[in-house]
Amino acid sequence: MKKHFYLLITIATLLFLTACSTQPSKLTSPDGNLSLSFDMVNGKPAYSVTAFDKMLIDTSFLGFEFRDMPPMNKDFSITDVKLVSSSEIWKPLWGERSSVHNNYNELLVELEETTELNRKLVIRFRLFDDGLGFRYEFPEQDNINEFVIMNELTEFKLTGDHTCWWIPGDHDSYEYPYYNTSLSQIDVSKTNYQARWDRFASNMNAVNTPITMETSDGLYLSFHEANLTDYAGMTLALKDDLTLEADLVPWADGTKVKASAPFVTPWRTVIVTKNPGDLVKSDLILNLNEHCVLPDVSWIEPMKYVGIWWEMHISKSSWDREDVEGSWSGSGKAKHGATTENAKKYIDFAAANGIKGLLIEGWNTGWEYWGVDTTGFFDFITPYPDFDIEEVVKYAKEHGVELVGHHETAGDVTNYEERLEDAFKFYNKLGIRAVKTGYAGQIRPKGERHHGQFMVRHYRRVVETAAKYHIMVDAHEPIKPTGIRRTYPNMMTREGVRGMEYNAWSEGNAPEHTTILPFTRGLAGPIDYTPGIFDIKFDNFKKKERVHTTVAKQLALYVVLYSPLAMAADLPENYENQPAFEFIREVPVTWDETLVNEASIGDYVTTTRRKGNNWFVGSITDENTREVEISLDFLSDGVTYNAKIFSDGKNADLEKNPTAVDITEQKVTNKSVIKASLIESGGVAIIIKPE
Ligand code: NOJ
Ligand code: CA
């Protein structure tokens, strides 16, 4: 991708509306539909928000508790207030849209304690047409130098018992199905929740963000955070029936955030829209991040990839070698997957189908110790004897394919940080431009959590080190996305979701799961969900497990879920001679435009994306059948297009025949409506190109 595609700012206006008032202040969104009021309640800082003339967030308090320092949440007076407004259009290097409008009104409130400490705190609020963000800023000052936050006291006092889609506030994992309850009924103990590494059961009334809500007035809300750079991940805990409060993930020593002034927190964000589709269209999270800091982005390229991966998850092969003492795969039946020969087979397939990347897991030594309570067993550079990495790289290059490297750390971050530089240098020397990282295990040093400040710093260090070696990152067991892809566009995609792999070794993901993801986890950023399973039941390897889907739904997921590194997850042999694979071959990984045609969270969603003059549609349903009618009114006027429709086959059946796909073609214009019958957990995927 050429550098000039990364345009910094095309239009920027900065208007100073008013300055230097010390009165409690009001702020409205550019379109006037949202308003925020900052109030001092007996010296306590608080805010409230109205949406479409109704109270959305009632008076909610703000502040902090510290170690060895009195709290900062009372005895304040306002020393200054500034109102600023900004409008700019910027161009992401890749993403769901080629152009992003950053348009907000800002209120900056400067506070000072009236007590003898005289500490200063700044709160910056931004109101967009589709929501709000605010953050705390600790300016440089005499009475705060280094400090330790024990609690952030940010509240969101909701005004109704809204319907919520949430996952438990686990400090180590976001890999859960979404629970759908009213706000007051959020209670992790009533679910089948188990803390991921059987250790860190967090607050039973806390959820991880993004959490999505639907109000009885038909508003849709998403609570999350933006620009999580050097802070603890935030969960939200139910304080009373309708109030959520920040509940930060702790360090091993029980503290939450170690900081020194000047210091800014991440943005606390709420997207507010009138329908679920507009949640997906929001760029609020990205807009609350900084511009790209990478001087050269020519090496960053979204791509599709296949992988020596699913075959391990379905136990066709293993990560470790069965002949190594203490082999983790144990059974002795599964053969090592990452061999030179197998890699060549995948490369041949990728080359024949225009798939650029090949992920290879299990090529480097150490896997036999995965899950064992020992450290330092991965060095990230030593291949197993049956894998000739130079030969594989050479063969790939000759065929126009490139490897996606893998750094599984097993959570042993101490070891990884020691080897980080060498590990990236190694891949860089081989010309490898993308690396999947993994933290499948308890974090070392022991007691640190995947989502605490220790790991937030680590994940960032990895992105920065990768950038130094011109490497794109796909992080598994990650910190949630908060929009840093704008600043580091090599931070491509990540897991942080209950992804496809669960179908290989658990009861699997329910049909509704992927109809919820675009409106929850997907609002935070790209998801490496790894769709594209064609051998839905994989009975040759496992009889009990299966993917709860049809093949047409698998295709539609490439449009419904966004990832700039998009995996075609199944085995090459399952794609051979499958006409439906054409859709995966054709679907782009970066878009000019994204629309959500219709959606009901947890029931169905139809998403349409445009790349150049071509449009791709994906529509999926939950466990219920659905007749969809997709109006093509988004197409250009006066142009005739060819639509290729991949739908659930006439004789498709979720239990007996989930693989049947009908492929039909028709001429369409912007007056056309495409109808399709989706079976239970079915889908339809459409390619629309001008004639
Ligand atoms: C968990 C990851 O999500 C999965 O993709 C990977 O194959 C395993 N860890 C092994 O690294
Ligand atoms: Ca449903």
XYZ file of C-alpha atoms and ligand atoms in Angstrom:
703
model
C 0.000 0.000 0.000
C 1.411 3.310 -0.938
C 2.404 5.865 1.594
C 0.269 8.603 0.137
C -2.819 6.630 1.116
C -2.004 7.584 4.640
C -3.189 11.133 4.589
C -2.817 12.849 7.894
C -5.557 15.422 7.917
C -7.507 16.718 4.996
C -9.707 19.230 6.692
C -9.194 20.502 10.173
C -10.905 23.339 11.835
C -10.453 24.326 15.403
C -12.763 26.924 16.748
C -12.473 28.407 20.168
C -16.027 29.030 21.193
C -15.683 30.415 24.670
C -12.966 30.385 27.219
C -12.274 31.104 30.831
C -15.598 30.634 32.499
C -15.683 29.115 35.971
C -19.362 28.195 35.980
C -20.645 24.603 35.790
C -20.850 23.961 32.110
C -22.925 22.521 29.372
C -21.790 20.951 26.140
C -23.854 19.854 23.144
C -23.017 17.511 20.282
C -22.486 19.142 16.860
C -26.007 18.102 15.785
C -27.498 19.166 19.126
C -29.003 15.750 19.931
C -26.753 14.977 22.890
C -25.883 17.280 25.711
C -23.627 16.970 28.706
C -23.550 18.977 31.832
C -20.630 19.185 34.205
C -21.711 19.955 37.747
C -20.062 20.467 41.081
C -22.212 18.878 43.776
C -20.941 20.270 47.062
C -17.421 20.281 45.715
C -17.733 16.832 44.109
C -17.197 16.673 40.341
C -20.073 15.069 38.443
C -21.570 14.950 34.965
C -24.891 14.066 33.393
C -25.934 13.385 29.804
C -29.186 13.848 27.943
C -29.942 12.247 24.593
C -32.783 13.463 22.397
C -34.058 15.629 25.284
C -34.219 12.791 27.806
C -31.870 12.116 30.707
C -29.592 9.239 29.651
C -26.932 9.356 32.383
C -28.053 11.008 35.608
C -25.662 12.872 37.916
C -22.643 10.548 38.035
C -19.599 11.203 40.165
C -15.967 11.211 39.087
C -12.644 10.836 40.859
C -9.967 8.543 42.289
C -8.703 6.801 45.402
C -4.941 6.452 45.852
C -2.370 4.651 47.922
C -0.730 6.954 50.507
C -2.693 9.990 49.367
C -6.208 11.276 50.122
C -8.828 10.616 47.419
C -9.503 13.174 44.712
C -13.262 13.299 44.418
C -14.387 16.153 46.660
C -13.496 19.636 47.891
C -12.879 20.874 44.373
C -13.523 24.214 42.807
C -13.491 25.027 39.105
C -10.577 27.215 38.109
C -11.186 27.279 34.373
C -13.483 25.962 31.701
C -12.742 25.861 27.984
C -15.032 24.999 25.103
C -13.472 23.933 21.826
C -14.897 22.490 18.669
C -13.163 20.456 15.985
C -13.948 18.904 12.634
C -11.476 16.949 10.543
C -11.558 14.199 7.964
C -8.786 11.657 8.057
C -7.944 8.599 6.007
C -7.172 5.321 7.741
C -4.549 3.152 6.093
C -7.048 0.287 6.151
C -10.340 -0.453 7.805
C -14.095 -0.436 7.443
C -14.141 2.970 5.712
C -11.638 4.886 3.635
C -12.563 8.194 5.203
C -13.392 9.105 8.796
C -15.036 12.282 10.067
C -13.840 13.400 13.487
C -16.332 16.032 14.572
C -16.844 17.005 18.199
C -17.374 19.732 20.740
C -15.075 19.646 23.737
C -15.386 20.890 27.286
C -12.235 21.103 29.348
C -12.767 21.574 33.052
C -9.847 22.518 35.283
C -10.329 21.729 38.944
C -8.343 22.521 42.042
C -8.803 21.320 45.576
C -9.886 23.896 48.111
C -8.086 21.964 50.867
C -4.426 22.581 51.657
C -3.120 19.985 49.204
C -4.405 22.140 46.346
C -4.103 19.301 43.887
C -5.196 19.882 40.322
C -7.264 17.620 38.085
C -8.452 18.260 34.545
C -11.420 16.491 32.965
C -11.795 16.642 29.205
C -15.221 15.809 27.731
C -15.923 15.361 24.038
C -19.380 15.108 22.539
C -19.796 13.640 19.074
C -23.085 13.208 17.212
C -22.932 9.528 18.132
C -21.719 9.614 21.697
C -19.237 10.893 24.206
C -15.806 10.366 25.639
C -14.102 11.831 28.661
C -10.769 11.380 30.314
C -8.896 12.605 33.361
C -5.633 14.501 33.097
C -3.194 15.002 35.965
C -1.164 18.100 35.114
C 2.359 18.504 36.360
C 2.106 19.990 39.873
C 3.871 20.252 43.217
C 1.733 17.887 45.257
C 1.495 15.001 42.791
C 4.553 13.372 41.364
C 4.502 9.584 41.334
C 1.180 8.161 42.434
C -0.675 4.864 42.676
C -4.368 4.611 41.841
C -6.267 2.154 44.027
C -9.688 2.887 42.534
C -11.168 4.912 39.753
C -14.539 6.231 40.916
C -16.088 6.975 37.506
C -19.813 6.305 37.500
C -22.444 5.814 34.811
C -25.810 6.267 36.481
C -28.278 4.947 33.917
C -31.898 6.056 34.012
C -33.607 2.813 33.017
C -33.205 -0.920 33.507
C -31.934 -1.372 29.962
C -31.538 -4.635 28.085
C -27.816 -5.536 28.095
C -25.475 -7.825 26.173
C -22.464 -8.537 28.356
C -19.622 -10.905 29.174
C -18.154 -11.493 32.661
C -15.532 -9.072 33.946
C -12.827 -11.764 33.907
C -9.389 -10.200 34.329
C -7.740 -12.680 31.966
C -10.167 -13.458 29.176
C -12.963 -12.115 26.992
C -13.743 -15.566 25.596
C -17.365 -15.872 26.617
C -20.754 -16.154 25.027
C -22.772 -12.966 25.517
C -25.409 -12.948 28.220
C -28.586 -10.981 27.590
C -30.215 -9.630 30.775
C -31.517 -6.361 32.074
C -28.954 -4.060 33.664
C -30.059 -4.781 37.226
C -29.799 -8.532 36.572
C -26.118 -8.578 35.637
C -24.815 -11.337 37.870
C -21.934 -13.509 36.740
C -22.655 -16.084 39.453
C -25.916 -16.934 37.658
C -24.007 -17.980 34.524
C -21.824 -21.002 33.895
C -18.803 -18.685 34.196
C -15.455 -20.062 35.239
C -12.475 -17.737 35.470
C -10.277 -18.548 32.486
C -7.230 -19.781 34.327
C -9.276 -20.879 37.365
C -7.789 -18.074 39.368
C -9.111 -14.627 38.951
C -12.785 -14.717 39.600
C -13.452 -11.021 39.475
C -16.406 -9.093 40.879
C -19.487 -11.179 40.138
C -21.357 -8.002 39.138
C -18.639 -6.755 36.796
C -18.558 -6.994 33.019
C -15.843 -6.493 30.473
C -16.337 -3.753 27.915
C -17.702 -3.124 25.376
C -21.095 -3.712 26.991
C -24.092 -2.936 24.782
C -27.544 -1.772 25.887
C -30.934 -1.151 24.319
C -33.206 1.321 26.100
C -36.996 1.160 26.150
C -36.917 4.340 24.028
C -35.091 2.429 21.301
C -31.635 3.875 21.870
C -28.549 1.689 21.558
C -25.595 2.314 23.858
C -22.093 0.873 23.916
C -19.817 1.526 26.920
C -16.106 1.055 26.372
C -12.782 2.870 26.537
C -10.429 4.406 23.971
C -6.652 4.784 23.819
C -5.730 2.356 26.586
C -2.002 3.077 26.613
C -0.549 2.951 30.134
C -3.364 2.087 32.476
C -5.330 -0.899 33.764
C -8.120 -2.327 31.626
C -11.496 -1.170 32.878
C -14.339 -3.483 33.794
C -17.689 -2.003 34.796
C -19.306 -3.161 38.029
C -22.937 -2.821 38.985
C -22.934 -0.531 42.012
C -26.647 -0.395 42.533
C -29.487 -1.495 40.290
C -28.861 1.082 37.576
C -25.341 2.415 38.197
C -22.157 1.053 36.685
C -18.816 2.017 38.176
C -15.290 1.613 36.825
C -13.581 -1.427 38.348
C -9.951 -1.566 37.194
C -7.999 -4.789 36.748
C -5.342 -4.952 39.493
C -1.606 -5.596 39.460
C -0.371 -8.656 41.374
C 0.178 -6.363 44.381
C -3.462 -5.283 44.393
C -2.843 -1.738 43.180
C -4.536 -0.618 39.979
C -2.416 1.977 38.180
C 1.133 3.209 38.702
C 1.602 6.668 37.248
C 3.485 9.919 37.434
C 2.235 13.393 36.539
C 1.735 14.650 33.889
C -0.556 11.750 33.098
C -3.733 11.094 31.135
C -6.153 8.207 31.540
C -7.808 6.367 28.668
C -11.089 7.835 27.433
C -14.283 6.485 28.963
C -16.683 6.167 26.047
C -20.396 5.798 25.390
C -21.718 5.412 21.852
C -25.370 6.469 21.569
C -27.371 5.674 18.429
C -30.948 5.161 17.328
C -30.420 1.733 15.790
C -27.921 -1.117 16.124
C -26.457 -0.536 12.662
C -25.325 2.971 13.579
C -23.280 1.529 16.456
C -21.260 -0.282 13.791
C -20.883 2.916 11.761
C -19.439 4.844 14.705
C -15.784 5.920 14.542
C -15.821 7.408 18.031
C -13.255 4.973 19.449
C -10.792 5.610 16.599
C -11.351 9.345 16.787
C -10.294 9.370 20.431
C -6.887 7.987 19.496
C -3.832 9.808 18.207
C -2.782 10.056 14.573
C -0.400 7.461 13.151
C 3.098 7.732 14.592
C 4.797 5.366 12.146
C 6.882 7.300 9.618
C 6.780 4.533 7.018
C 3.717 2.342 6.596
C 4.523 0.939 3.163
C 5.054 -2.537 4.640
C 1.598 -2.742 6.202
C -0.777 -4.726 4.042
C -4.112 -6.279 5.040
C -4.334 -9.824 3.723
C -6.118 -13.147 3.869
C -4.315 -16.127 5.281
C -4.613 -19.871 5.700
C -2.960 -21.786 8.469
C -1.537 -24.991 9.856
C -3.960 -24.346 12.660
C -7.478 -25.834 12.485
C -5.941 -29.246 11.991
C -4.449 -29.028 15.481
C -7.688 -27.816 17.015
C -9.633 -30.758 15.570
C -6.786 -33.123 16.592
C -5.804 -34.119 13.079
C -2.290 -33.074 13.998
C -0.453 -31.625 16.983
C 1.610 -28.535 17.785
C 4.320 -30.556 19.491
C 6.103 -33.626 18.209
C 4.650 -36.873 19.419
C 8.122 -38.392 19.718
C 9.364 -35.745 22.135
C 9.457 -36.863 25.722
C 6.598 -35.331 27.715
C 4.667 -34.619 24.517
C 1.660 -32.454 25.271
C -0.558 -33.974 22.605
C -0.315 -37.091 24.712
C -2.313 -39.507 22.608
C 0.651 -40.295 20.426
C -1.817 -40.565 17.536
C -1.683 -37.015 16.270
C 1.279 -36.293 14.023
C 3.239 -33.070 14.127
C 1.435 -30.535 11.896
C 4.218 -28.042 11.170
C 6.390 -30.072 8.844
C 8.165 -28.762 5.762
C 6.077 -31.058 3.597
C 2.757 -29.978 5.089
C 3.727 -26.317 4.839
C 4.401 -26.781 1.114
C 0.956 -28.291 0.658
C -0.626 -25.191 2.225
C 1.598 -22.898 0.152
C 0.498 -24.630 -3.050
C -3.099 -24.143 -2.054
C -2.627 -20.492 -1.055
C -0.754 -19.734 -4.277
C -3.431 -21.349 -6.412
C -6.118 -19.259 -4.725
C -4.461 -15.885 -4.399
C -4.274 -16.121 -0.595
C -1.271 -14.173 0.536
C -0.496 -15.459 4.031
C 0.224 -18.794 5.680
C 0.237 -19.053 9.468
C 2.248 -21.935 10.822
C 1.813 -22.856 14.478
C 3.934 -25.430 16.250
C 7.040 -25.018 14.081
C 9.294 -23.984 16.970
C 10.414 -26.102 19.875
C 8.874 -25.985 23.336
C 5.252 -26.995 22.742
C 5.571 -30.154 24.822
C 5.800 -27.904 27.893
C 2.729 -25.824 27.076
C 0.385 -25.932 30.069
C 3.121 -27.287 32.318
C 4.142 -25.177 35.323
C 7.587 -24.288 34.075
C 9.051 -21.254 32.311
C 11.422 -20.328 29.510
C 10.622 -23.237 27.202
C 9.915 -21.181 24.057
C 12.830 -19.374 22.434
C 10.722 -18.473 19.336
C 13.565 -19.212 16.926
C 14.474 -22.904 17.074
C 12.557 -25.101 14.617
C 11.614 -28.719 15.268
C 13.867 -30.985 13.183
C 11.113 -31.794 10.678
C 10.582 -28.127 9.836
C 13.113 -26.367 7.621
C 12.074 -22.747 8.018
C 14.500 -21.370 5.418
C 13.271 -23.874 2.872
C 9.627 -23.110 3.667
C 10.184 -19.354 3.394
C 11.986 -19.828 0.076
C 9.240 -22.055 -1.318
C 6.577 -19.597 -0.155
C 8.373 -16.675 -1.782
C 8.710 -18.528 -5.056
C 4.954 -19.011 -5.003
C 4.031 -15.457 -4.029
C 3.026 -16.472 -0.527
C 4.404 -15.194 2.761
C 4.472 -16.737 6.205
C 2.596 -15.398 9.190
C 4.895 -16.050 12.122
C 3.730 -17.275 15.507
C 4.816 -16.329 19.006
C 2.908 -18.443 21.499
C 4.202 -17.322 24.884
C 1.952 -19.534 27.027
C 1.640 -16.386 29.176
C 5.338 -16.485 30.069
C 5.858 -12.790 29.500
C 9.072 -12.658 31.506
C 10.620 -15.050 29.016
C 9.064 -13.345 25.991
C 10.274 -9.888 26.964
C 13.820 -11.194 27.308
C 13.661 -12.649 23.806
C 11.305 -10.138 22.169
C 13.868 -8.224 20.175
C 15.582 -11.366 18.866
C 12.277 -13.031 18.105
C 11.128 -10.175 15.850
C 14.587 -9.729 14.353
C 14.504 -13.413 13.386
C 11.222 -13.099 11.466
C 12.265 -9.789 9.925
C 15.427 -11.379 8.512
C 13.297 -14.039 6.884
C 11.090 -11.362 5.310
C 8.090 -12.271 7.468
C 5.715 -9.306 7.800
C 3.016 -10.560 10.151
C 3.137 -12.345 13.486
C 0.355 -13.878 15.538
C 1.070 -13.602 19.247
C -0.519 -15.740 21.966
C -0.780 -15.774 25.759
C -2.583 -19.046 26.374
C -1.693 -19.556 30.014
C -1.292 -17.727 33.302
C 0.812 -14.627 33.030
C 4.381 -14.728 34.365
C 5.321 -12.959 36.560
C 2.712 -14.870 38.545
C -0.263 -12.881 39.703
C -0.309 -10.419 36.817
C -3.504 -10.467 34.773
C -3.912 -10.360 31.011
C -5.866 -7.094 31.338
C -3.877 -5.274 34.036
C -1.507 -2.349 33.526
C 1.505 -4.656 33.505
C 0.138 -6.410 30.418
C -1.249 -3.261 28.788
C 2.347 -1.998 28.816
C 3.613 -5.316 27.526
C 1.141 -5.554 24.641
C 2.117 -2.026 23.599
C 5.810 -2.845 23.781
C 5.147 -5.770 21.442
C 3.325 -3.548 18.917
C 6.171 -1.019 19.032
C 8.876 -3.658 18.704
C 6.975 -5.264 15.841
C 6.738 -1.872 14.108
C 10.473 -1.432 14.478
C 10.949 -4.679 12.539
C 8.155 -3.859 10.050
C 5.858 -6.540 11.358
C 2.056 -6.541 11.618
C 0.482 -7.997 14.764
C -2.454 -10.366 15.249
C -2.725 -10.707 19.038
C -4.471 -13.647 20.673
C -5.420 -13.605 24.360
C -4.938 -9.836 23.930
C -5.986 -6.724 25.734
C -9.245 -5.553 24.152
C -8.942 -3.165 21.208
C -9.362 0.519 22.109
C -8.531 2.092 18.754
C -4.736 2.139 18.894
C -4.713 0.792 15.330
C -5.058 4.432 14.310
C -1.747 5.284 15.973
C -0.057 1.955 15.204
C -1.649 0.661 11.997
C 0.527 -2.472 12.288
C -1.795 -3.524 15.157
C -4.030 -5.289 12.705
C -6.406 -7.624 14.450
C -6.833 -9.660 17.566
C -8.800 -12.359 19.269
C -10.285 -11.347 22.627
C -13.436 -13.171 21.647
C -14.902 -16.647 21.873
C -13.770 -17.524 18.383
C -14.067 -20.386 15.933
C -11.677 -22.646 17.856
C -14.354 -23.237 20.528
C -16.324 -25.216 17.979
C -13.421 -27.643 17.677
C -13.194 -28.643 21.320
C -16.257 -27.521 23.258
C -20.024 -27.441 22.890
C -19.238 -24.632 20.466
C -20.648 -21.199 19.828
C -24.430 -20.904 19.663
C -25.974 -19.779 16.347
C -26.760 -16.341 17.800
C -23.134 -15.643 18.840
C -22.065 -14.080 15.559
C -25.280 -12.017 15.381
C -24.222 -10.369 18.668
C -20.500 -9.850 18.008
C -20.773 -6.925 15.523
C -22.695 -4.962 18.173
C -20.489 -5.821 21.158
C -16.851 -6.915 20.805
C -16.788 -5.766 17.184
C -17.382 -2.144 18.222
C -13.974 -2.129 19.902
C -12.091 -3.138 16.752
C -11.221 -5.922 14.301
C -11.797 -9.539 15.325
C -9.642 -12.494 14.296
C -12.667 -14.799 14.535
C -11.204 -17.163 11.904
C -14.306 -18.031 9.858
C -14.553 -20.174 6.751
C -15.082 -23.724 8.015
C -16.568 -25.798 5.166
C -16.333 -29.280 6.711
C -18.918 -28.225 9.264
C -19.059 -31.499 11.193
C -15.468 -32.718 10.715
C -16.684 -36.226 11.593
C -13.480 -37.793 10.293
C -11.727 -36.310 13.278
C -14.331 -35.612 15.949
C -17.859 -36.963 16.155
C -19.273 -34.878 18.990
C -18.087 -31.393 18.096
C -19.221 -29.354 15.112
C -19.693 -25.760 13.957
C -23.298 -24.628 14.504
C -23.669 -23.037 11.104
C -24.173 -23.556 7.398
C -21.434 -22.979 4.825
C -23.308 -19.949 3.421
C -23.234 -18.395 6.903
C -19.478 -18.997 7.077
C -19.089 -16.986 3.862
C -21.300 -14.171 5.141
C -19.095 -13.832 8.236
C -16.300 -12.356 6.095
C -18.558 -9.340 5.588
C -20.369 -9.300 8.933
C -17.186 -9.477 11.069
C -14.302 -7.230 10.101
C -10.641 -8.221 10.209
C -7.790 -6.834 8.064
C -6.032 -10.168 8.484
C -8.790 -12.600 7.607
C -8.279 -16.311 7.935
C -9.677 -18.981 5.660
C -9.590 -21.362 8.588
C -10.385 -24.783 7.136
C -8.000 -27.391 5.724
C -7.029 -26.941 2.057
C -8.552 -30.304 1.162
C -11.923 -29.053 2.401
C -11.795 -26.129 -0.015
C -10.669 -28.119 -3.043
C -13.369 -28.322 -5.724
C -15.755 -26.209 -3.648
C -17.312 -23.532 -5.889
C -18.331 -21.627 -2.719
C -14.652 -20.918 -2.023
C -14.855 -18.289 -4.748
C -16.447 -15.951 -2.206
C -13.492 -16.224 0.184
C -11.070 -15.795 -2.692
C -12.845 -12.611 -3.771
C -13.765 -10.903 -0.515
C -11.572 -7.857 0.287
C -9.907 -7.223 3.660
C -10.108 -3.445 3.638
C -13.109 -1.383 2.603
C -14.197 2.008 1.348
C -17.641 1.927 2.891
C -19.648 -0.116 5.391
C -23.433 -0.239 5.804
C -25.625 -2.265 8.104
C -28.831 -2.831 6.148
C -30.834 -4.357 8.970
C -30.146 -5.925 12.331
C -31.651 -7.149 15.541
C -28.907 -7.899 18.054
C -28.824 -11.613 18.766
C -31.279 -12.432 15.967
C -29.984 -11.400 12.562
C -27.780 -8.912 10.740
C -27.213 -7.924 7.113
C -23.996 -5.997 6.409
C -22.860 -4.531 3.098
C -19.372 -3.293 2.330
C -17.918 -1.591 -0.716
C -14.459 -1.769 -2.196
C -14.065 0.382 -5.278
C -17.144 -0.291 -7.417
C -17.737 -3.761 -5.988
C -20.123 -4.549 -3.166
C -20.172 -7.547 -0.850
C -23.177 -8.473 1.251
C -23.306 -10.851 4.214
C -26.509 -11.747 6.002
C -26.750 -14.198 8.899
C -29.420 -15.468 11.239
C -29.478 -17.060 14.690
C -31.206 -20.406 15.394
C -34.328 -19.189 13.571
C -34.953 -19.398 9.847
C -35.334 -16.076 8.096
C -36.609 -14.755 4.791
C -34.399 -11.804 3.876
C -35.189 -9.115 1.353
C -32.125 -7.035 0.662
C -32.846 -3.789 -1.115
C -29.909 -2.822 -3.329
C -30.717 0.896 -3.168
C -27.102 1.564 -2.157
C -25.912 0.768 -5.728
C -25.075 3.584 -8.124
C -27.882 4.981 -10.228
C -28.029 3.891 -13.847
C -25.502 1.057 -13.507
C -26.295 -2.594 -14.124
C -24.442 -5.032 -11.928
C -23.975 -8.762 -11.824
C -24.889 -10.316 -8.473
C -23.498 -13.716 -7.544
C -25.504 -15.132 -4.660
C -24.227 -17.867 -2.342
C -27.201 -19.017 -0.302
C -28.219 -21.962 1.864
C -28.958 -24.769 -0.595
C -32.553 -25.825 -1.360
C -31.924 -29.048 0.534
C -29.710 -27.509 3.240
C -30.428 -28.571 6.797
C -28.508 -27.487 9.880
C -28.352 -31.013 11.270
C -28.307 -33.220 8.183
C -26.920 -31.088 5.388
C -25.268 -27.864 6.571
C -22.833 -27.749 3.653
C -25.310 -27.340 0.788
C -24.845 -23.988 -0.956
C -26.724 -22.770 -4.029
C -24.852 -20.348 -6.246
C -26.981 -18.266 -8.599
C -26.426 -15.162 -10.677
C -28.706 -12.320 -11.661
C -28.522 -8.867 -13.149
C -29.376 -6.147 -10.641
C -29.704 -2.363 -10.352
C -30.333 -0.050 -7.436
C -34.050 -0.812 -7.854
C -33.548 -4.540 -7.231
C -34.348 -6.494 -4.097
C -32.576 -9.804 -3.525
C -34.591 -12.390 -1.637
C -33.063 -15.363 0.140
C -34.289 -18.069 2.501
C -31.918 -18.591 5.405
C -32.280 -21.891 7.245
C -31.609 -22.221 10.986
C -28.196 -20.616 11.650
C -27.927 -19.990 7.936
C -26.738 -17.130 5.805
C -26.369 -15.611 2.403
C -23.310 -13.963 0.873
C -23.406 -11.862 -2.291
C -20.791 -10.418 -4.644
C -22.080 -7.471 -6.674
C -19.900 -6.107 -9.477
C -20.681 -3.707 -12.312
C -21.275 -5.531 -15.584
C -5.036 -20.034 21.495
C -5.237 -19.276 20.216
O -6.437 -18.542 20.215
C -5.219 -20.259 19.080
O -5.527 -19.606 17.862
C -3.883 -20.918 19.035
O -3.919 -21.913 18.045
C -3.540 -21.571 20.369
N -3.745 -20.682 21.443
C -2.096 -22.035 20.381
O -1.252 -20.927 20.297
Ca -32.033 -14.786 19.174
